[in-house]
XYZ file of C-alpha atoms in Angstrom:
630
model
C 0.957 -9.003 -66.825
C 2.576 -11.999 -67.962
C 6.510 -13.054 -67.710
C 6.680 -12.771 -71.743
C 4.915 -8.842 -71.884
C 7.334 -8.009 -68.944
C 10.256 -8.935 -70.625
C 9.191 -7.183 -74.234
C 8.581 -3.760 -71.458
C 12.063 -4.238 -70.306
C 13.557 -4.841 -73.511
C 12.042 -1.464 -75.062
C 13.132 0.040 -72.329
C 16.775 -0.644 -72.669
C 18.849 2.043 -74.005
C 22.382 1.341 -75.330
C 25.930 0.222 -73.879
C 28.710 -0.686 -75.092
C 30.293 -4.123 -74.974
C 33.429 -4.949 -76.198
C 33.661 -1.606 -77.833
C 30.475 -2.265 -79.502
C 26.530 -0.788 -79.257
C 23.958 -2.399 -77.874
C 20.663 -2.170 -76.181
C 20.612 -1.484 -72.318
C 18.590 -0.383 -69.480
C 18.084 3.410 -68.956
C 18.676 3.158 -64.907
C 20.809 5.370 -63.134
C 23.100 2.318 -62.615
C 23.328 1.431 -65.952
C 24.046 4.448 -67.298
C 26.635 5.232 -64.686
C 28.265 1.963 -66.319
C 28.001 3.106 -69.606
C 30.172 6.100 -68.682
C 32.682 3.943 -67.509
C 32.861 1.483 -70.771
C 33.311 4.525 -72.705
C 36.292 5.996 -70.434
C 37.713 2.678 -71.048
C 37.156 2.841 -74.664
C 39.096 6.281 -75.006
C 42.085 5.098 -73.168
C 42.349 1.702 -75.218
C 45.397 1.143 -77.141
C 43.788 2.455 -79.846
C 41.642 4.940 -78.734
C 43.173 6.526 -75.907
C 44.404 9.877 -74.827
C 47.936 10.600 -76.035
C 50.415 11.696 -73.251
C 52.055 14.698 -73.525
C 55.350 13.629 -75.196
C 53.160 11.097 -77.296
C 50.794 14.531 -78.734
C 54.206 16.109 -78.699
C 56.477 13.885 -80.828
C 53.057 13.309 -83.475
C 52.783 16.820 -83.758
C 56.708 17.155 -84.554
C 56.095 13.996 -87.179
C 52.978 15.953 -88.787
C 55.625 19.206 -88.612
C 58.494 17.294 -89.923
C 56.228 15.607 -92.721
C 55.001 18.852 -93.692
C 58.888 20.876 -94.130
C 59.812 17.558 -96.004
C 57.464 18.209 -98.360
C 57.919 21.994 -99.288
C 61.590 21.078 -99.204
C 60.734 18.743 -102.184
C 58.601 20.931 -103.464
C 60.181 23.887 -103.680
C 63.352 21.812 -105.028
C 61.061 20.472 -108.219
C 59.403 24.062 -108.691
C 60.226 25.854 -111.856
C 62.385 29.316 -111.664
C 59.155 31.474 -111.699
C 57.673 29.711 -108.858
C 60.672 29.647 -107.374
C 60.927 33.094 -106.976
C 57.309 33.455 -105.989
C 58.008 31.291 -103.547
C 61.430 32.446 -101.945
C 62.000 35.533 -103.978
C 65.027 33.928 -105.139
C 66.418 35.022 -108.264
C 66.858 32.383 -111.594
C 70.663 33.027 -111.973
C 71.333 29.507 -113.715
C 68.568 30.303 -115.891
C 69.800 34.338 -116.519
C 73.262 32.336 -117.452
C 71.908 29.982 -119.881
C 70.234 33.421 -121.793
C 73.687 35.243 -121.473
C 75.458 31.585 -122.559
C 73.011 31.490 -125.659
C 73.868 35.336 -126.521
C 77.799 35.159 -126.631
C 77.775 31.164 -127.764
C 75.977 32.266 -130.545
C 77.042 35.502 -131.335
C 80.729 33.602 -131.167
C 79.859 30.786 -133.072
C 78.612 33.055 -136.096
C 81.517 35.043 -136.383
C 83.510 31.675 -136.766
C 81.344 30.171 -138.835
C 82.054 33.362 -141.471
C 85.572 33.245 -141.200
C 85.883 29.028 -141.362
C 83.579 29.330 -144.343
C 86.291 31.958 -145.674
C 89.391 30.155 -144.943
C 87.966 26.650 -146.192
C 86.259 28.678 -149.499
C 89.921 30.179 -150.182
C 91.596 26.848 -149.604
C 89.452 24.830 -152.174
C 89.652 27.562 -154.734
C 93.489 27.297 -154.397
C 93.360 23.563 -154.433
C 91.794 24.142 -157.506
C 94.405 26.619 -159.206
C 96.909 24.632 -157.741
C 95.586 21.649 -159.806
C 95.503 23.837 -163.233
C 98.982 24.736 -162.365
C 100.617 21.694 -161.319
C 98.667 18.590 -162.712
C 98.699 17.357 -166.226
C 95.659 16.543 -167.602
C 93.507 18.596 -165.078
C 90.050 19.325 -166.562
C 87.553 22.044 -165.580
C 84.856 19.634 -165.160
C 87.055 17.850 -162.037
C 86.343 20.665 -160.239
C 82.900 20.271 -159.306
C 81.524 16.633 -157.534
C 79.000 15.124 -159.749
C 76.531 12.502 -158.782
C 77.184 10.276 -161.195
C 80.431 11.529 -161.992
C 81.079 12.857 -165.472
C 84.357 11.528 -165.746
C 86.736 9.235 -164.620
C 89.559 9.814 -162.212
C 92.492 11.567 -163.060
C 95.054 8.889 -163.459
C 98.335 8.154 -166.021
C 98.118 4.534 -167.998
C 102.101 5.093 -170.019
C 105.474 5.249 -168.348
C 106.502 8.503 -170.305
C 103.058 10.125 -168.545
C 104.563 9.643 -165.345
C 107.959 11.448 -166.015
C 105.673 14.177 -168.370
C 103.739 14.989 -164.834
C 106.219 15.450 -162.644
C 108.340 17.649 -165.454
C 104.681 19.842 -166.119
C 104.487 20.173 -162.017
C 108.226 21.274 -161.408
C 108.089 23.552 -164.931
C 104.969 25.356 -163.105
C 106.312 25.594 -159.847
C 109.909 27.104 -161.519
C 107.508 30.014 -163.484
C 105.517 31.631 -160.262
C 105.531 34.436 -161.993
C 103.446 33.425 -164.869
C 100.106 32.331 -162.506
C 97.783 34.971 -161.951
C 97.499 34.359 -157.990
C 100.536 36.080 -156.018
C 102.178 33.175 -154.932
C 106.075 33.257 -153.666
C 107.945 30.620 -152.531
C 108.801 30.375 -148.932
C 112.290 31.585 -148.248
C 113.039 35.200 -147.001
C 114.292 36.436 -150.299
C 112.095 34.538 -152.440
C 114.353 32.267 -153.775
C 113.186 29.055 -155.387
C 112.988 26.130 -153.053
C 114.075 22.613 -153.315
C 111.532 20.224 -154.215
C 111.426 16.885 -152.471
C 110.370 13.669 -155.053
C 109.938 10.332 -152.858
C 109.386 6.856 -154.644
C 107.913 3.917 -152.412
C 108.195 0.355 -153.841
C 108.409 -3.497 -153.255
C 112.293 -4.387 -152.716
C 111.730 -7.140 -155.362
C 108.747 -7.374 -157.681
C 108.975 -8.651 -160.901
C 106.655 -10.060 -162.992
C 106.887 -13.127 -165.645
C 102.957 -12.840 -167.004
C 103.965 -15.336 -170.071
C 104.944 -18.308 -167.396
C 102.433 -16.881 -164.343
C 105.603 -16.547 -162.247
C 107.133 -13.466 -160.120
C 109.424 -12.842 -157.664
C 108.421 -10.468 -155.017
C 109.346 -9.560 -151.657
C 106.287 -7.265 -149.428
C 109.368 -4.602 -147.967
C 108.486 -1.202 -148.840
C 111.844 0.747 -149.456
C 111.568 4.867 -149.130
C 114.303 6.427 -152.032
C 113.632 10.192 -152.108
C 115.593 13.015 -154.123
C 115.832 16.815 -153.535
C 115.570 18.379 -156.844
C 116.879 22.195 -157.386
C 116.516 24.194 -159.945
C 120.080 24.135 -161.334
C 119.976 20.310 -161.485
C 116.568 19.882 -163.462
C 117.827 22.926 -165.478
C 120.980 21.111 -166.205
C 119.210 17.831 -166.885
C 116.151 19.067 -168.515
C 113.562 16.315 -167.430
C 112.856 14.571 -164.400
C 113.760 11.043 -166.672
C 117.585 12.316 -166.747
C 117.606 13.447 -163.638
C 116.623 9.947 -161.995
C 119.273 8.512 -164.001
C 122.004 10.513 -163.308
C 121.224 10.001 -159.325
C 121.385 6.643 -160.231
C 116.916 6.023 -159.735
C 116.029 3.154 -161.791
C 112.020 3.347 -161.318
C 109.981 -0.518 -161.565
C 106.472 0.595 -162.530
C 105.758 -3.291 -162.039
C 106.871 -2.414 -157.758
C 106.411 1.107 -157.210
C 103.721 1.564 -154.753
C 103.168 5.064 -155.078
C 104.876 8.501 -154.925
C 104.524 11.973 -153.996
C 106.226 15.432 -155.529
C 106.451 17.816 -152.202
C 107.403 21.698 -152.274
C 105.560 24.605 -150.438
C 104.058 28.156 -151.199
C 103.329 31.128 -149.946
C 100.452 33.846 -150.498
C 98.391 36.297 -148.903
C 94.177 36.358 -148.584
C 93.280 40.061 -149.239
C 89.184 39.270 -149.158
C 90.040 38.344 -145.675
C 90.239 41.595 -144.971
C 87.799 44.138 -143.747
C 86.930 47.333 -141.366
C 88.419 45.631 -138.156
C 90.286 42.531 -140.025
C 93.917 42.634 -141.697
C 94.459 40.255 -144.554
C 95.432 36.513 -143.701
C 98.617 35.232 -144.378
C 99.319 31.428 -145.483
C 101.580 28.699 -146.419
C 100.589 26.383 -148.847
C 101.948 22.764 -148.128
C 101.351 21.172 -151.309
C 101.692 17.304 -152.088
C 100.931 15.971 -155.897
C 100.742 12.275 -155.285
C 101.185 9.163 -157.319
C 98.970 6.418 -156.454
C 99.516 2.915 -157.797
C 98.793 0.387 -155.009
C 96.130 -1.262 -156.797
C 98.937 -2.407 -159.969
C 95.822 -2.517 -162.391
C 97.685 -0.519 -164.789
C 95.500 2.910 -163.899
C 97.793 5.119 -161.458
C 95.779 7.392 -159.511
C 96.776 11.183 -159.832
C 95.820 14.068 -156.896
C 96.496 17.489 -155.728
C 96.526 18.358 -151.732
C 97.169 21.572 -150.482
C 97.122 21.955 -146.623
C 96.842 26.100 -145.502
C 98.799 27.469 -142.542
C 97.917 30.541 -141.522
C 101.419 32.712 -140.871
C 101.571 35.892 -138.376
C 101.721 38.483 -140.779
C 104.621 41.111 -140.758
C 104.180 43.792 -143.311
C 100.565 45.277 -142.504
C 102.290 48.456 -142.309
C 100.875 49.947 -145.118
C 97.285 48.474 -144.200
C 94.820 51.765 -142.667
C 93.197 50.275 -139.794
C 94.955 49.092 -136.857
C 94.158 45.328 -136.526
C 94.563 45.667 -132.411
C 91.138 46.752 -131.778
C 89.722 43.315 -133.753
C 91.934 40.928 -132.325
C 90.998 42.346 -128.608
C 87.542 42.167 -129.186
C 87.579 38.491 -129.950
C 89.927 37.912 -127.519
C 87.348 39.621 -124.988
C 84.599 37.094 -126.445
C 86.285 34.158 -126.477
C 87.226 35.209 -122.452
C 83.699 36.124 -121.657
C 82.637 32.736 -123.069
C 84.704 30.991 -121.513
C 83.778 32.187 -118.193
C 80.507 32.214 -118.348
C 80.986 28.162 -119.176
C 82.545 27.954 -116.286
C 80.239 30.066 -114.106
C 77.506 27.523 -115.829
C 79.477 24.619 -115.643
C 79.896 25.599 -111.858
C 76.022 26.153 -110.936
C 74.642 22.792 -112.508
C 77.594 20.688 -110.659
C 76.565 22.231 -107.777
C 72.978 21.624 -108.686
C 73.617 18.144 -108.634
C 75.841 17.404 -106.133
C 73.060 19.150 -104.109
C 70.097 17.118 -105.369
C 71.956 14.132 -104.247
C 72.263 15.222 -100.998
C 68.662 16.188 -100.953
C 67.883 12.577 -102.519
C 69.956 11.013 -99.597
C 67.948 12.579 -96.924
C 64.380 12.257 -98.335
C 65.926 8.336 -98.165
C 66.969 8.856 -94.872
C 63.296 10.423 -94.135
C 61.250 8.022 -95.942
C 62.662 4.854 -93.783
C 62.992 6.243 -90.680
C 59.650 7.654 -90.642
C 57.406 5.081 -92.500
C 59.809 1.694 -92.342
C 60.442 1.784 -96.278
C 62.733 2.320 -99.019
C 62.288 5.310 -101.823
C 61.416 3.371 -104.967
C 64.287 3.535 -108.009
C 61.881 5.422 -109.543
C 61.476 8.309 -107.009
C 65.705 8.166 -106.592
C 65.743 9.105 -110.483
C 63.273 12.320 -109.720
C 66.933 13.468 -108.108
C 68.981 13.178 -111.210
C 68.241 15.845 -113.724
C 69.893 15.426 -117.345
C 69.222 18.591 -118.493
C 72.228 19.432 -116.262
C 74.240 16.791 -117.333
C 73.313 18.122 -121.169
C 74.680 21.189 -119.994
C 77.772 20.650 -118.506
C 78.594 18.536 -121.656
C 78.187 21.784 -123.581
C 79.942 23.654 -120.999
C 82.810 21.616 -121.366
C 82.540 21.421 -125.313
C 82.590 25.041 -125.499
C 85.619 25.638 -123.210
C 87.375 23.562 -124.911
C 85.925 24.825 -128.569
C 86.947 28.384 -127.353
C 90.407 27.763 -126.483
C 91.119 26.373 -129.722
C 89.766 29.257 -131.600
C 91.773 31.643 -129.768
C 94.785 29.613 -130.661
C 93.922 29.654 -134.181
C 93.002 33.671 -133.921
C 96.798 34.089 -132.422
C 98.081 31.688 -134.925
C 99.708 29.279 -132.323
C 98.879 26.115 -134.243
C 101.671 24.879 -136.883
C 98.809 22.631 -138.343
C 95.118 23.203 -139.226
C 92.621 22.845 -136.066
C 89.749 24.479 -137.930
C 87.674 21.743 -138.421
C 88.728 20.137 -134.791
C 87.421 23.474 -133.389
C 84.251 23.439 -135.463
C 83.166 19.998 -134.255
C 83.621 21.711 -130.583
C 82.054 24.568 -130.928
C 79.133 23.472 -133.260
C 78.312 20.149 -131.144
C 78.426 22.399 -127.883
C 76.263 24.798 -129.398
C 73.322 22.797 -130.659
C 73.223 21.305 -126.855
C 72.545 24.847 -125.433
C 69.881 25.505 -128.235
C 68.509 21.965 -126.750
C 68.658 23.071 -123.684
C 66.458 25.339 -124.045
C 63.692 23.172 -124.043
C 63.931 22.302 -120.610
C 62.132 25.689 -119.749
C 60.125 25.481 -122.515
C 59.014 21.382 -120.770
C 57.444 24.199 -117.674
C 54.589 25.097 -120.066
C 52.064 22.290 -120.662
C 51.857 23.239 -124.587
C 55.448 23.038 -125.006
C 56.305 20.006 -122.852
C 54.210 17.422 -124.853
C 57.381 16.951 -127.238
C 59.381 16.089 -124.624
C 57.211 13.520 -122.291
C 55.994 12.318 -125.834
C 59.803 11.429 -126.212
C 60.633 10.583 -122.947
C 57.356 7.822 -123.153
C 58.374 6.392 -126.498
C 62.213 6.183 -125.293
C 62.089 2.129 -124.383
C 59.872 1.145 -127.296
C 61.846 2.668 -129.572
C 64.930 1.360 -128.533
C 63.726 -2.189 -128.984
C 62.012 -1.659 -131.964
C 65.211 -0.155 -133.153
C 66.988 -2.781 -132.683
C 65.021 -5.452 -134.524
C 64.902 -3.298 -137.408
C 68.955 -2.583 -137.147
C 69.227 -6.629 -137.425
C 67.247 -6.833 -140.703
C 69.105 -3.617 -141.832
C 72.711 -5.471 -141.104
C 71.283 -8.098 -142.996
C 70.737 -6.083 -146.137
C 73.627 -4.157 -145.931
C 76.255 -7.467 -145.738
C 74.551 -8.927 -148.609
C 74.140 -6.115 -150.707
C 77.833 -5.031 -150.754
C 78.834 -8.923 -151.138
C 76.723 -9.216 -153.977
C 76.378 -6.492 -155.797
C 79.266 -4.573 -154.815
C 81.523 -5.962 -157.447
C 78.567 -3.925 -160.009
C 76.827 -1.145 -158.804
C 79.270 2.162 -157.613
C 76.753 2.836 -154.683
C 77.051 -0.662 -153.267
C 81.628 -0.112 -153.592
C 82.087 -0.590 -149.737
C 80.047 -1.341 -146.694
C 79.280 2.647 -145.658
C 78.632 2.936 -149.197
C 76.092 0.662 -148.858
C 74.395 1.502 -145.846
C 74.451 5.087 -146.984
C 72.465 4.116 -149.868
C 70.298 1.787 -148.082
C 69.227 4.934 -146.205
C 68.649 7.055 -148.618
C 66.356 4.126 -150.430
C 64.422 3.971 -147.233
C 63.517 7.793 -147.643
C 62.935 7.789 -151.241
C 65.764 8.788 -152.130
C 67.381 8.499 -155.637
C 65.901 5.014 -156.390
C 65.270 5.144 -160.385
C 69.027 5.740 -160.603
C 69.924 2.695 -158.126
C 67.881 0.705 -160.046
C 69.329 2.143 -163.448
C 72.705 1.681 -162.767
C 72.676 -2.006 -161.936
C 75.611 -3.735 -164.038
C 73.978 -6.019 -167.070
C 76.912 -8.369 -167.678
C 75.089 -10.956 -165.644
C 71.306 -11.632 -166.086
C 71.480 -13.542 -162.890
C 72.911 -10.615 -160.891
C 70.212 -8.307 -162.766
C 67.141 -10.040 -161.895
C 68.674 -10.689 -157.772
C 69.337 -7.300 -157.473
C 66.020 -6.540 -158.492
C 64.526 -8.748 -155.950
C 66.655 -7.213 -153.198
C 65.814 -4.064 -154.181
C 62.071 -4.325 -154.132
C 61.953 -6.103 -150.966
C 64.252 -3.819 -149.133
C 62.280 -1.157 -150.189
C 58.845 -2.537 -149.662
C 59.626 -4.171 -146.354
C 61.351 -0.383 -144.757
C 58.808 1.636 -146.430
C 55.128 0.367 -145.832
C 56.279 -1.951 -143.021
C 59.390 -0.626 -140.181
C 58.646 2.832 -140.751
C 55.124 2.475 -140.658
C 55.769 0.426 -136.990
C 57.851 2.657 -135.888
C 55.346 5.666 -136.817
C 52.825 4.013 -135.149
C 54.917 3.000 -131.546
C 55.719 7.434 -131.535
C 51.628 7.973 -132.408
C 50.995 5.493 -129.180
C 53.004 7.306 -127.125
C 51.576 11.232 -128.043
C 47.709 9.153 -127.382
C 49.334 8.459 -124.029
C 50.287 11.307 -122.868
C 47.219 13.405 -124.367
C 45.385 10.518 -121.517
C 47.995 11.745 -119.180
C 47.031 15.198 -119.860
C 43.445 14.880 -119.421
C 43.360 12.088 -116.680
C 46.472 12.689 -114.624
C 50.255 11.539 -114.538
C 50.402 8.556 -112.851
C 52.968 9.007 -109.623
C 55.632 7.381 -108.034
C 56.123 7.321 -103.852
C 57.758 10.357 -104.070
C 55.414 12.459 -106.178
C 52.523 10.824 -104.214
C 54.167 12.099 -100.904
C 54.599 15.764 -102.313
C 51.412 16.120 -103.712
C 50.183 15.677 -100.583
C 51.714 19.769 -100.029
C 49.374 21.897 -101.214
C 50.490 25.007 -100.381
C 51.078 27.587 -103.264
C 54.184 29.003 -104.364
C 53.299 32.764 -102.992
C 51.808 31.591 -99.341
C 54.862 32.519 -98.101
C 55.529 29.150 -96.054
C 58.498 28.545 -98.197
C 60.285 31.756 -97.027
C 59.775 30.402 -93.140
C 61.350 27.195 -94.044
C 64.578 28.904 -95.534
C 67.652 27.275 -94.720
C 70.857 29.193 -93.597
C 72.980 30.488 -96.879
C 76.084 29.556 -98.149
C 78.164 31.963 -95.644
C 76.460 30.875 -92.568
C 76.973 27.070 -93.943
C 80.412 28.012 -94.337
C 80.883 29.474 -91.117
C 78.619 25.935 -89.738
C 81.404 23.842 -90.972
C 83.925 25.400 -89.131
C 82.153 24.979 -85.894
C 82.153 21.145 -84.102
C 78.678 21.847 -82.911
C 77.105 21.937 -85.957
C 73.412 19.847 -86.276
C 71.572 18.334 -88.682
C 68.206 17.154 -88.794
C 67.382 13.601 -87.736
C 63.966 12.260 -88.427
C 62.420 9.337 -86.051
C 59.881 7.068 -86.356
C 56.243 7.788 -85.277
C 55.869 6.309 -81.882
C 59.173 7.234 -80.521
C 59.747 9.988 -78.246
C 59.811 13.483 -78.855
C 63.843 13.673 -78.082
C 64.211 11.624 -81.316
C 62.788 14.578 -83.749
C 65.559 16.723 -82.162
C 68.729 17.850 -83.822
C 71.599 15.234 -83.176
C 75.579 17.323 -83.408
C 77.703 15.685 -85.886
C 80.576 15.112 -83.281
C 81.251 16.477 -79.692
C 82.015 20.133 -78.884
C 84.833 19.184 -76.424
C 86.545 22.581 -75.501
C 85.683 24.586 -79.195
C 83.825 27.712 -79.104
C 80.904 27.592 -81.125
C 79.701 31.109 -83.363
């Protein structure tokens, strides 16, 4: 046999062994295959192959342990109530006190709702016989705001009209007893009150229109007069009366005035089978407006309500105790359960910070890196910041109303008490779509939202910038001419209303004709505000909402895309009911409580993967010294 053929026999002969950790063909001898055995011991003790020690396999299996309660501590913490309780059989109280909080916020806010609408209804329709009573020249068809008004305002043109309205105003007020409503004045035994007339003008302003000359000086000087009855009976008008007190009135520097004098009535509709009739005071002002000096003075009515503690309900059937204690008993039972709410989300996130600071603490001790800013947000939840907003709102909405229902307030907080309680109570109502965001049907609003959120802010404010734009130049130019365009909210407000199709024939139509120039620019601006908003911005910004839904319908069907920390939880896959989640309970709030008082109290401490098993251990927070520990 040659060299060559004995070679190829040995060669297909050779089994394998491994050389430098890699396979290759070898003899099959008893040798050989002894030193195969031996590369291969080698190989499983290499670096990285080799046979873990027991404190190595015993600080890896504490990481894989550690890893694994990290992530149903996350878990659990981003499960919804339902799964929550499957998981720990612990109850939903925050979201049993949102229900409750929508029951009695809602419940409260409709029985204030009736009795605002009441009090502001019986105020305007006193206003309004008030102004019949009290104002010359008052019309019927003042009563009601027309769009465009049908008349002009109410104003006096001849110095006679001025001393005519303040002698019709004071003749009404001295013959109460000829209205129809029950009014009285406002001392004990109904005797007429003094009325208080207050003049404000220029110290110098006089006028020389045939030379275009004046003398003026800007000081306003305050001259006011009490009139009683047995002086303007004893002067018969208001003219003689300023005389005799030595009033000499310059129509060409009198700023304005105002005729002030109070009354008092009762609201029988307010009553009903738990509610006593309301008793008010009627502050009434008639004022005189002429700061303009374009020959028109400006005439009004106000009448500001009080509501007075009433004293003679003697004669009324039911005893109005059993009301005021019941809405005394609301207005507590809101309030508390505010608080209780206002309580459980602060807690809530004080506690999600702490968990945030910890999964931090975890994520660079154990794999050498920082949580992204992405994965720190996952720990701040603004549906509990929504809710202690309207926590606080509420409180504060609540407290007010039970002022006003005691009648503690000299002035009128119903409208301050309004904005409280209405504001707080549309946040709960939107708060309830953060358990309606745990069902996949429900939630697409939200994300849909939540996605669009940037775009829309920048594409908001490139169309804000063209909207400015508009609105500067349409109240410089055409302000002077159209009523809509009078003063820059004006102006924006019917900008807006253009852009939604709103009322344009009559913006068009009402454009002044006295200058053809004017005419044909407004026109212009007007068709290519119009045009531009209408088929262009809203049509963008329609389009940047539609993106956003097609998103998140690929979201739906393809998967969320994930963040470090969602990544590192979905890892977990055990379910809700497995029952893992009750073995990693932590200790409750008494036995945390009764923790803090003890020096030897430990908290987890999470090491790296290589170090020893001592470093997965509990580390105290400071040194027992001589304490006893429970």
């Amino acid at each position: 046999m040659s060299a060559s053929q004995t070679k190829n026999t040995r060669d297909e002969s050779r089994g394998n062994i491994l050389t430098n950790h890699t396979w290759s063909n070898g003899p099959d001898s008893d040798d050989e295959l002894a030193r195969e055995n031996e590369l291969l011991n080698e190989n499983m003790v290499s670096p990285s192959h080799r046979r873990l020690t027991v404190e190595e396999q015993s600080a890896y299996n504490m990481t894989l342990f550690t890893e694994g309660k990290m992530r149903r501590k996350l878990k659990f913490f981003f499960m919804n109530p339902i799964e929550k309780w499957q998981a720990k059989r612990r109850l939903p109280y925050k979201f049993a006190v949102q229900v409750i909080k929508i029951v009695l916020v809602t419940v409260q806010l409709c029985l204030f709702a009736h009795n605002n609408y009441m009090h502001v209804n019986y105020a305007w329709d006193n206003r309004i016989a008030f102004s019949h009573l009290f104002l010359k020249g008052w019309d019927a068809t003042q009563e009601v705001a027309l769009y465009p008004p049908a008349t002009g305002p109410l104003a006096i043109y001849k110095k006679d009209d001025f001393y005519r309205t303040i002698d019709y105003a004071l003749d009404g007020y001295y013959n109460l007893s000829n209205a129809i409503g029950s009014y009285s004045y406002t001392a004990e035994d109904n005797s007429v009150d003094t009325v208080v007339l207050c003049l404000y003008h220029y110290k110098e302003g006089i006028i020389f229109g045939f030379n275009e000359s004046y003398v003026f000086d800007k000081e306003i000087i305050e001259v006011c007069i009490n009139i009683t009855t047995e002086s303007y009976n004893l002067m018969d008008t208001s003219k003689r009366l300023l005389r005799e007190n030595q009033i000499n009135i310059n129509f060409s520097a009198l700023v304005r005035a105002h005729l002030k004098f109070a009354l008092k009535t009762v609201n029988l509709k307010a009553a009903g089978p738990m509610t006593p009739p309301d008793c008010y005071q009627f502050n009434i002002t008639i004022n005189f407006d002429n700061r303009d000096f374009d020959g028109q003075m400006l005439l009004s009515l106000d009448a500001k309500p009080v509501r007075l503690q009433c004293k003679g309900d003697t004669r009324y059937v039911t005893n109005n105790r059993i009301e005021s204690t019941l809405r005394t008993l609301l207005n507590l039972l809101v309030i508390f359960i505010c608080t209780l709410s206002l309580s459980l989300c602060s807690r809530a996130i004080y506690r999600a910070q702490l968990l945030k600071y910890e999964t931090m603490n975890f994520f660079m001790k154990t794999y050498g890196k920082t949580l992204s800013f992405e994965g720190r947000l996952e720990f701040l939840n603004l549906w509990y910041v929504m809710i202690i907003v309207n926590d606080l709102l509420i409180i504060i909405g609540s407290a007010l109303k039970e002022k006003i229902e005691r009648k503690q307030f000299g002035t009128d907080y119903w409208n301050v008490c309004s904005i409280f309680l209405g504001t707080g109570n549309l946040l709960v109502w939107f708060g309830v779509l953060r358990y309606l965001g745990f069902f996949k049907t429900y939630n697409v609003v939200i994300l849909t939202l939540k996605k669009a959120a940037p775009k829309v802010a920048r594409f908001l404010i490139c169309a804000i910038l063209i909207y400015a734009g508009f609105t500067f130049c349409g109240w410089l130019i055409l302000g002077p001419y159209h009523m809509k365009f009078t003063s820059l909210a004006s102006t924006s407000e019917c900008l807006f209303a253009l852009i939604n199709g709103d009322d344009m024939f009559a913006t068009f139509s009402m454009t002044s004709f006295e200058s053809p120039m004017l005419w044909w620019y407004s026109r212009i601006y007007l068709y290519s505000f119009i045009s531009l908003y209408i088929y262009v911005v809203l049509s963008l910004f329609i389009s940047v909402i539609m993106d956003a839904y097609d998103t998140i319908k690929v979201y739906y069907r393809d998967g969320f895309p994930k963040n470090d920390l969602q990544t590192f939880i979905a890892a977990c896959t055990d379910k809700a009911s497995s029952g893992l989640y009750r073995d990693d309970s932590e200790k409750s709030d008494l036995s945390m409580l009764l923790d803090r008082f003890c020096c030897c109290r430990k908290s987890p401490f999470y090491g790296s993967v290589s170090g020893s098993s001592t470093e997965f251990s509990t580390k105290s927070d400071q040194t027992c010294g001589t304490a006893v520990c429970i």
